[in-house]
Amino acid sequence: MPLPVLPAPVTWSAGVIPAPQLRADVSDCVALLRSRPMFVGQQTTGQSIATSAETAVTLDAELFDNWNGHQVSTASSKYFGMFAGWYLAEGSVPLSFTGGTNTMSALIGGVQNAGTATNFGGQRLANDSGRQTVATAAKLMKMQQVGTFNGAGNDYVQLIAYQGTGSSQTLSSDATKFPYLHVRWVSALSGTQPLAVPANPAWPPPPSYITSSFLNANIRDTIRFLVYPPVFECAQNSAQSLASATSVPATGTTITMGSGVVVDNYGAYSTSTSTWTAPVAGVYYCYGVVGLTVGANTVSMGAGLTVSSANYNNGTAFTIWGGTMNTLASAVQANNVRRRLRLNAGDTIKLAGFQRDSTSAAATVNNSGDWQPRLIIVWEAA
Amino acid sequence: MPFGTPYLLGSGTPAATAAIIVTVTTASLAGDIISVHIGQSSGSGETVASVTDSAGNSYGPITSQSTPQPAAFWQASTGTALPAGGTVTVTFTGAASTKLIAVTGVPGGALLDQVNPAGGTSATPSVSTPAAMAAVPEIALATFCSANGGGSPALAAGWTSLALVHTGTTPYLQVAWKKTVSQAVITASETITSAAWGALITTIVPATLPPPQIPVFPAGFGPLPADFNNWVQATLGFCTAGLLLRAEQQAGGGQAITASTFTSITYDTVLEDPYQGWDPVNHKYVVPYTGWYEITMGYSIVSASATIEAVPIISGTTRYELSELTCVSNTLGGAGASLVVPLIGGIDSVRGQAWSSANVTTDTTAAGRFPWLEVTYISQ
């Protein structure tokens, strides 16, 4: 079966309903969405990672790759975009730690729109001397230059590992603990908005008849919405100092994201209030990461999603925390949070941060580079 | 069609007659579940003999309360659309009692789940579901009939009135609905001046769709509405509605995690499970269809110095340790993981496990800290 294309549903007018048009619109949409471009891969080799170098993770075990954007034998760290769109990439990096004290981290890297290869940080954790610390990361990637595997200028995404122990370390290759990358298409790069969440009503029985407005609402606009749903990402680009708190609060300090919007196709984000407002109801994938340069006496830090919705906490705004972690003194640290949230139109989400310092010193929020705070939100279901 | 907001098709004028005809003012769509809510004045011993409508739907009795205040609930087992101007006829075994009728519709519903009647003489008519819900969410419909002396009823918070039928000195018939947010037993109640009342509660589970096949739209074929429903409504409907489970552990006190032991988290609150895959006894989710699913999970612990992992485990055997970090003793810690795996429908199950280097306790002290598990269908 040929690979599906991005449907461009027609505007219907009075007249016959041609079967080929229904195939081009509905069949192509279903074919795309039921098996969207996706890659799942892992590593089994225990790759050596040099100290203080962000290193692409080779993926020698390909678990799923329906668009053939990855090859084990060639450029095995990279998943090449074969179909244009926004992709959600999520990965984890386990470090088989053998000594030294520093941080380790997972990043999502790659090339977008034939630009410069860039890495985007996820968790950056303090090593644990007795354990195999595992960091996770997520990022929306804009695959615009696509279609040629390993082609010069073709966009790609890869998992990146980092560790700063002062000597090389290997990645874990246990049966249950291994480097892992998952990439999937979530939206077209452009489309029609705003649109209502599809209602998908039953088709009218006689003596009622099918009207062009019915077709436009329930085929054209439904497909347009589903291939171009609300998608949002913002990276912090304004200076901020995060005060120390003695305990994790019910409502965290908002990370003032500034104007670093990466994508916001429904215009849902306010740069002045650092608030994302749900444009339509539904279940949203929400991910946040907070990167800090902590002080010499900082002991823990974490990231959260401050949610204001009648669906949660009796409507009172509160912060869903990803949990906090131990920190390494005077180092860059990052922690993340991810949840799927059922939201009503008008509900809001803000990224929140937390850090505790034994001397009550503030930490500096990283507003540039690999460890910027980042908020990602993608509509997934009605 | 999304599992949507119930609506009132119409209500009848209260009368002491052997049959009440309700004229439909708001049309129902094909597939909507039509319910008929019935109240009567007491003492006659009359019951409902039949319910019919102008579209040919087939109705059956679901539950009723005979004393001290009669109430009954019938529902159509077919989903033929009932247009505005259509009629619903409720016939009784006699003409002595005053009858009150309201007809409602629920879009996107499937089967009945919970059914329960209640009755009494008091100022607080009340009825509860008899057991835990099968799915989350469900639509709950409550039918109250209270004697005229009770006055106009005030509905409890959280419930939305669909109809209040009453004229002169007749009893009051109130129909209300609520969308459930967990599997927990729910109670519908209203407040009146103490009087006789009867109350009924029913819950409806959402209709669910299988992952779609690609429709072929054969040329030269005279499709029926049902064909388009299969080709378009069901396929795009699944792409819209998705398939997911969301569960949390909210019980006070948290759960003890023994050091160096993979421990299944006992999620006690299901936030969303329209496909009814959740096993509340074993705290696991059995996926309904074969496909690739994303599993996301996480938890917080009460402050402790420990290294912890969030660990999805498939069918009790295949474990994925894809997150691990160290927490400190003076701040709550936590970890979260994400994974996409192929699962076999009806066979494979998903649990969330915790592992810790020291004895710890999961943190359920605040809404933002509840341990959570999500399973989302991603791809065929």
mmCIF file of C-alpha atoms in Angstrom, chain A residues 1 19 22-23 26-27 29-31 33-36 38 40 63-64 90 92 123 125 128 131-134 136 176-178 180 182 184 197-206 210 218-219 222-223 226 246 248 283 299-300 312-313 318-326 338-342 354 356 379-382, chain B residues 1-2 29-31 81 212-219 225 228-229 231-233 235-237 239-244 246-248 271-272 292 294 296 299-300 307 309 319-328 330-341 355 357 367-370 372 374 376-380:
data_model
loop_
_atom_site.group_PDB
_atom_site.id
_atom_site.type_symbol
_atom_site.label_atom_id
_atom_site.label_comp_id
_atom_site.label_asym_id
_atom_site.label_seq_id
_atom_site.Cartn_x
_atom_site.Cartn_y
_atom_site.Cartn_z
ATOM 1 C CA MET A 1 0.000 0.000 0.000
ATOM 2 C CA ALA A 19 -16.273 8.375 -4.424
ATOM 3 C CA LEU A 22 -14.190 10.781 -0.439
ATOM 4 C CA ARG A 23 -11.159 8.531 -0.816
ATOM 5 C CA VAL A 26 -11.497 10.653 4.329
ATOM 6 C CA SER A 27 -9.468 7.601 3.346
ATOM 7 C CA CYS A 29 -6.891 11.159 6.551
ATOM 8 C CA VAL A 30 -7.708 7.859 8.236
ATOM 9 C CA ALA A 31 -4.682 6.209 6.641
ATOM 10 C CA LEU A 33 -3.817 9.230 11.447
ATOM 11 C CA ARG A 34 -4.264 5.528 12.168
ATOM 12 C CA SER A 35 -0.605 4.902 11.389
ATOM 13 C CA ARG A 36 1.078 8.273 11.565
ATOM 14 C CA MET A 38 6.498 7.183 13.829
ATOM 15 C CA VAL A 40 10.679 3.795 18.037
ATOM 16 C CA LEU A 63 11.292 -1.292 16.870
ATOM 17 C CA PHE A 64 8.967 0.683 14.600
ATOM 18 C CA GLU A 90 10.714 11.712 23.593
ATOM 19 C CA SER A 92 15.626 8.567 27.803
ATOM 20 C CA GLN A 123 16.557 16.375 32.585
ATOM 21 C CA LEU A 125 20.576 15.097 36.925
ATOM 22 C CA ASP A 128 24.183 8.708 41.793
ATOM 23 C CA ARG A 131 22.954 3.543 40.535
ATOM 24 C CA GLN A 132 22.384 3.931 36.803
ATOM 25 C CA THR A 133 20.816 7.356 36.655
ATOM 26 C CA VAL A 134 18.295 7.798 33.816
ATOM 27 C CA THR A 136 14.436 11.880 30.034
ATOM 28 C CA THR A 176 15.149 -3.333 31.158
ATOM 29 C CA LYS A 177 17.294 -0.201 31.074
ATOM 30 C CA PHE A 178 18.512 1.122 27.724
ATOM 31 C CA TYR A 180 15.338 4.844 23.963
ATOM 32 C CA HIS A 182 10.354 7.690 20.224
ATOM 33 C CA ARG A 184 5.869 10.654 16.097
ATOM 34 C CA VAL A 197 -13.410 20.014 17.831
ATOM 35 C CA PRO A 198 -15.143 17.640 15.377
ATOM 36 C CA ALA A 199 -18.592 16.460 16.419
ATOM 37 C CA ASN A 200 -18.713 13.445 14.057
ATOM 38 C CA PRO A 201 -22.516 13.172 14.003
ATOM 39 C CA ALA A 202 -24.448 10.339 12.406
ATOM 40 C CA TRP A 203 -25.290 10.890 8.751
ATOM 41 C CA PRO A 204 -28.826 12.101 8.115
ATOM 42 C CA PRO A 205 -31.356 9.424 7.178
ATOM 43 C CA PRO A 206 -34.132 10.000 4.612
ATOM 44 C CA ILE A 210 -26.843 15.350 2.926
ATOM 45 C CA ASN A 218 -18.059 16.839 9.074
ATOM 46 C CA ILE A 219 -15.526 15.973 6.407
ATOM 47 C CA THR A 222 -13.046 17.607 10.695
ATOM 48 C CA ILE A 223 -10.033 16.575 8.635
ATOM 49 C CA LEU A 226 -7.379 16.550 12.975
ATOM 50 C CA THR A 246 11.548 25.572 51.884
ATOM 51 C CA VAL A 248 7.201 22.412 47.301
ATOM 52 C CA VAL A 283 -7.052 15.894 26.221
ATOM 53 C CA VAL A 299 19.651 20.903 47.544
ATOM 54 C CA SER A 300 16.709 20.170 45.248
ATOM 55 C CA TYR A 312 -9.080 19.600 38.750
ATOM 56 C CA ASN A 313 -8.735 20.579 42.389
ATOM 57 C CA PHE A 318 -2.594 24.329 41.502
ATOM 58 C CA THR A 319 0.695 22.955 40.273
ATOM 59 C CA ILE A 320 1.190 19.404 39.137
ATOM 60 C CA TRP A 321 4.777 18.626 40.059
ATOM 61 C CA GLY A 322 7.005 16.179 38.300
ATOM 62 C CA GLY A 323 8.704 15.613 41.631
ATOM 63 C CA THR A 324 11.944 17.136 42.727
ATOM 64 C CA MET A 325 15.477 15.801 42.632
ATOM 65 C CA ASN A 326 18.769 16.144 44.397
ATOM 66 C CA ARG A 338 4.719 15.526 31.730
ATOM 67 C CA ARG A 339 1.003 14.825 31.977
ATOM 68 C CA ARG A 340 -2.037 14.360 29.845
ATOM 69 C CA LEU A 341 -4.726 16.727 31.007
ATOM 70 C CA ARG A 342 -8.386 16.945 30.071
ATOM 71 C CA PHE A 354 10.949 25.112 42.345
ATOM 72 C CA ARG A 356 15.391 24.807 47.652
ATOM 73 C CA TRP A 379 -4.051 18.473 21.542
ATOM 74 C CA GLU A 380 -4.519 14.713 21.326
ATOM 75 C CA ALA A 381 -8.183 13.785 21.742
ATOM 76 C CA ALA A 382 -11.676 15.149 22.206
ATOM 77 C CA MET B 1 -20.187 11.143 17.981
ATOM 78 C CA PRO B 2 -18.700 12.524 21.204
ATOM 79 C CA LEU B 29 -30.014 12.223 16.212
ATOM 80 C CA ALA B 30 -29.546 8.678 15.062
ATOM 81 C CA GLY B 31 -27.723 6.691 17.714
ATOM 82 C CA ALA B 81 -33.645 9.591 15.016
ATOM 83 C CA PRO B 212 -10.438 2.333 12.031
ATOM 84 C CA GLN B 213 -9.886 0.504 8.818
ATOM 85 C CA ILE B 214 -9.263 2.720 5.824
ATOM 86 C CA PRO B 215 -12.640 3.220 4.122
ATOM 87 C CA VAL B 216 -12.765 2.276 0.444
ATOM 88 C CA PHE B 217 -15.836 4.169 -0.829
ATOM 89 C CA PRO B 218 -16.748 1.797 -3.666
ATOM 90 C CA ALA B 219 -17.799 3.516 -6.869
ATOM 91 C CA PRO B 225 -26.645 6.421 6.007
ATOM 92 C CA PHE B 228 -21.469 6.604 5.725
ATOM 93 C CA ASN B 229 -21.584 6.134 9.472
ATOM 94 C CA TRP B 231 -16.914 4.939 6.586
ATOM 95 C CA VAL B 232 -16.842 8.460 7.923
ATOM 96 C CA GLN B 233 -18.428 8.866 11.338
ATOM 97 C CA THR B 235 -13.347 6.310 11.366
ATOM 98 C CA LEU B 236 -12.952 10.035 11.885
ATOM 99 C CA GLY B 237 -14.781 9.597 15.183
ATOM 100 C CA CYS B 239 -9.357 9.703 15.215
ATOM 101 C CA THR B 240 -11.100 12.475 17.144
ATOM 102 C CA ALA B 241 -11.961 10.716 20.382
ATOM 103 C CA GLY B 242 -8.811 8.673 20.809
ATOM 104 C CA LEU B 243 -8.417 5.865 23.298
ATOM 105 C CA LEU B 244 -6.873 6.439 26.645
ATOM 106 C CA ARG B 246 -5.965 8.095 33.022
ATOM 107 C CA ALA B 247 -5.718 6.931 36.621
ATOM 108 C CA GLU B 248 -4.346 8.360 39.850
ATOM 109 C CA LEU B 271 -10.150 9.642 35.809
ATOM 110 C CA GLU B 272 -10.935 8.378 32.356
ATOM 111 C CA TRP B 292 1.170 0.895 19.707
ATOM 112 C CA GLU B 294 2.246 5.360 24.855
ATOM 113 C CA THR B 296 3.321 7.656 30.756
ATOM 114 C CA TYR B 299 4.813 9.609 41.217
ATOM 115 C CA SER B 300 6.035 11.711 44.068
ATOM 116 C CA THR B 307 17.061 6.903 44.436
ATOM 117 C CA GLU B 309 12.484 4.824 39.443
ATOM 118 C CA ARG B 319 9.722 -4.042 32.806
ATOM 119 C CA TYR B 320 11.049 -0.731 31.460
ATOM 120 C CA GLU B 321 13.310 1.259 33.761
ATOM 121 C CA LEU B 322 13.327 4.454 31.743
ATOM 122 C CA SER B 323 13.691 6.992 34.533
ATOM 123 C CA GLU B 324 15.788 7.121 37.661
ATOM 124 C CA LEU B 325 16.961 9.944 39.842
ATOM 125 C CA THR B 326 17.955 10.742 43.390
ATOM 126 C CA CYS B 327 15.787 12.563 45.879
ATOM 127 C CA VAL B 328 16.753 14.341 49.050
ATOM 128 C CA ASN B 330 14.006 17.435 53.020
ATOM 129 C CA THR B 331 11.950 17.877 49.865
ATOM 130 C CA LEU B 332 9.389 15.634 48.216
ATOM 131 C CA GLY B 333 10.943 13.750 45.339
ATOM 132 C CA GLY B 334 9.488 12.226 42.240
ATOM 133 C CA ALA B 335 10.116 10.578 38.908
ATOM 134 C CA GLY B 336 8.255 10.101 35.643
ATOM 135 C CA ALA B 337 8.649 7.943 32.547
ATOM 136 C CA SER B 338 7.369 7.710 28.983
ATOM 137 C CA LEU B 339 7.379 4.716 26.673
ATOM 138 C CA VAL B 340 5.782 3.598 23.388
ATOM 139 C CA VAL B 341 5.278 -0.146 23.041
ATOM 140 C CA TRP B 355 11.280 1.215 42.815
ATOM 141 C CA SER B 357 16.706 2.376 47.098
ATOM 142 C CA ALA B 367 -3.688 17.194 44.059
ATOM 143 C CA GLY B 368 -0.425 18.122 42.381
ATOM 144 C CA ARG B 369 1.422 15.108 43.766
ATOM 145 C CA PHE B 370 -0.845 12.150 43.065
ATOM 146 C CA TRP B 372 -0.524 8.772 37.957
ATOM 147 C CA GLU B 374 -1.764 7.149 31.431
ATOM 148 C CA THR B 376 -2.790 6.274 25.134
ATOM 149 C CA TYR B 377 -3.399 4.537 21.812
ATOM 150 C CA ILE B 378 -0.947 5.956 19.289
ATOM 151 C CA SER B 379 -0.862 3.851 16.126
ATOM 152 C CA GLN B 380 -1.863 0.600 14.481
#
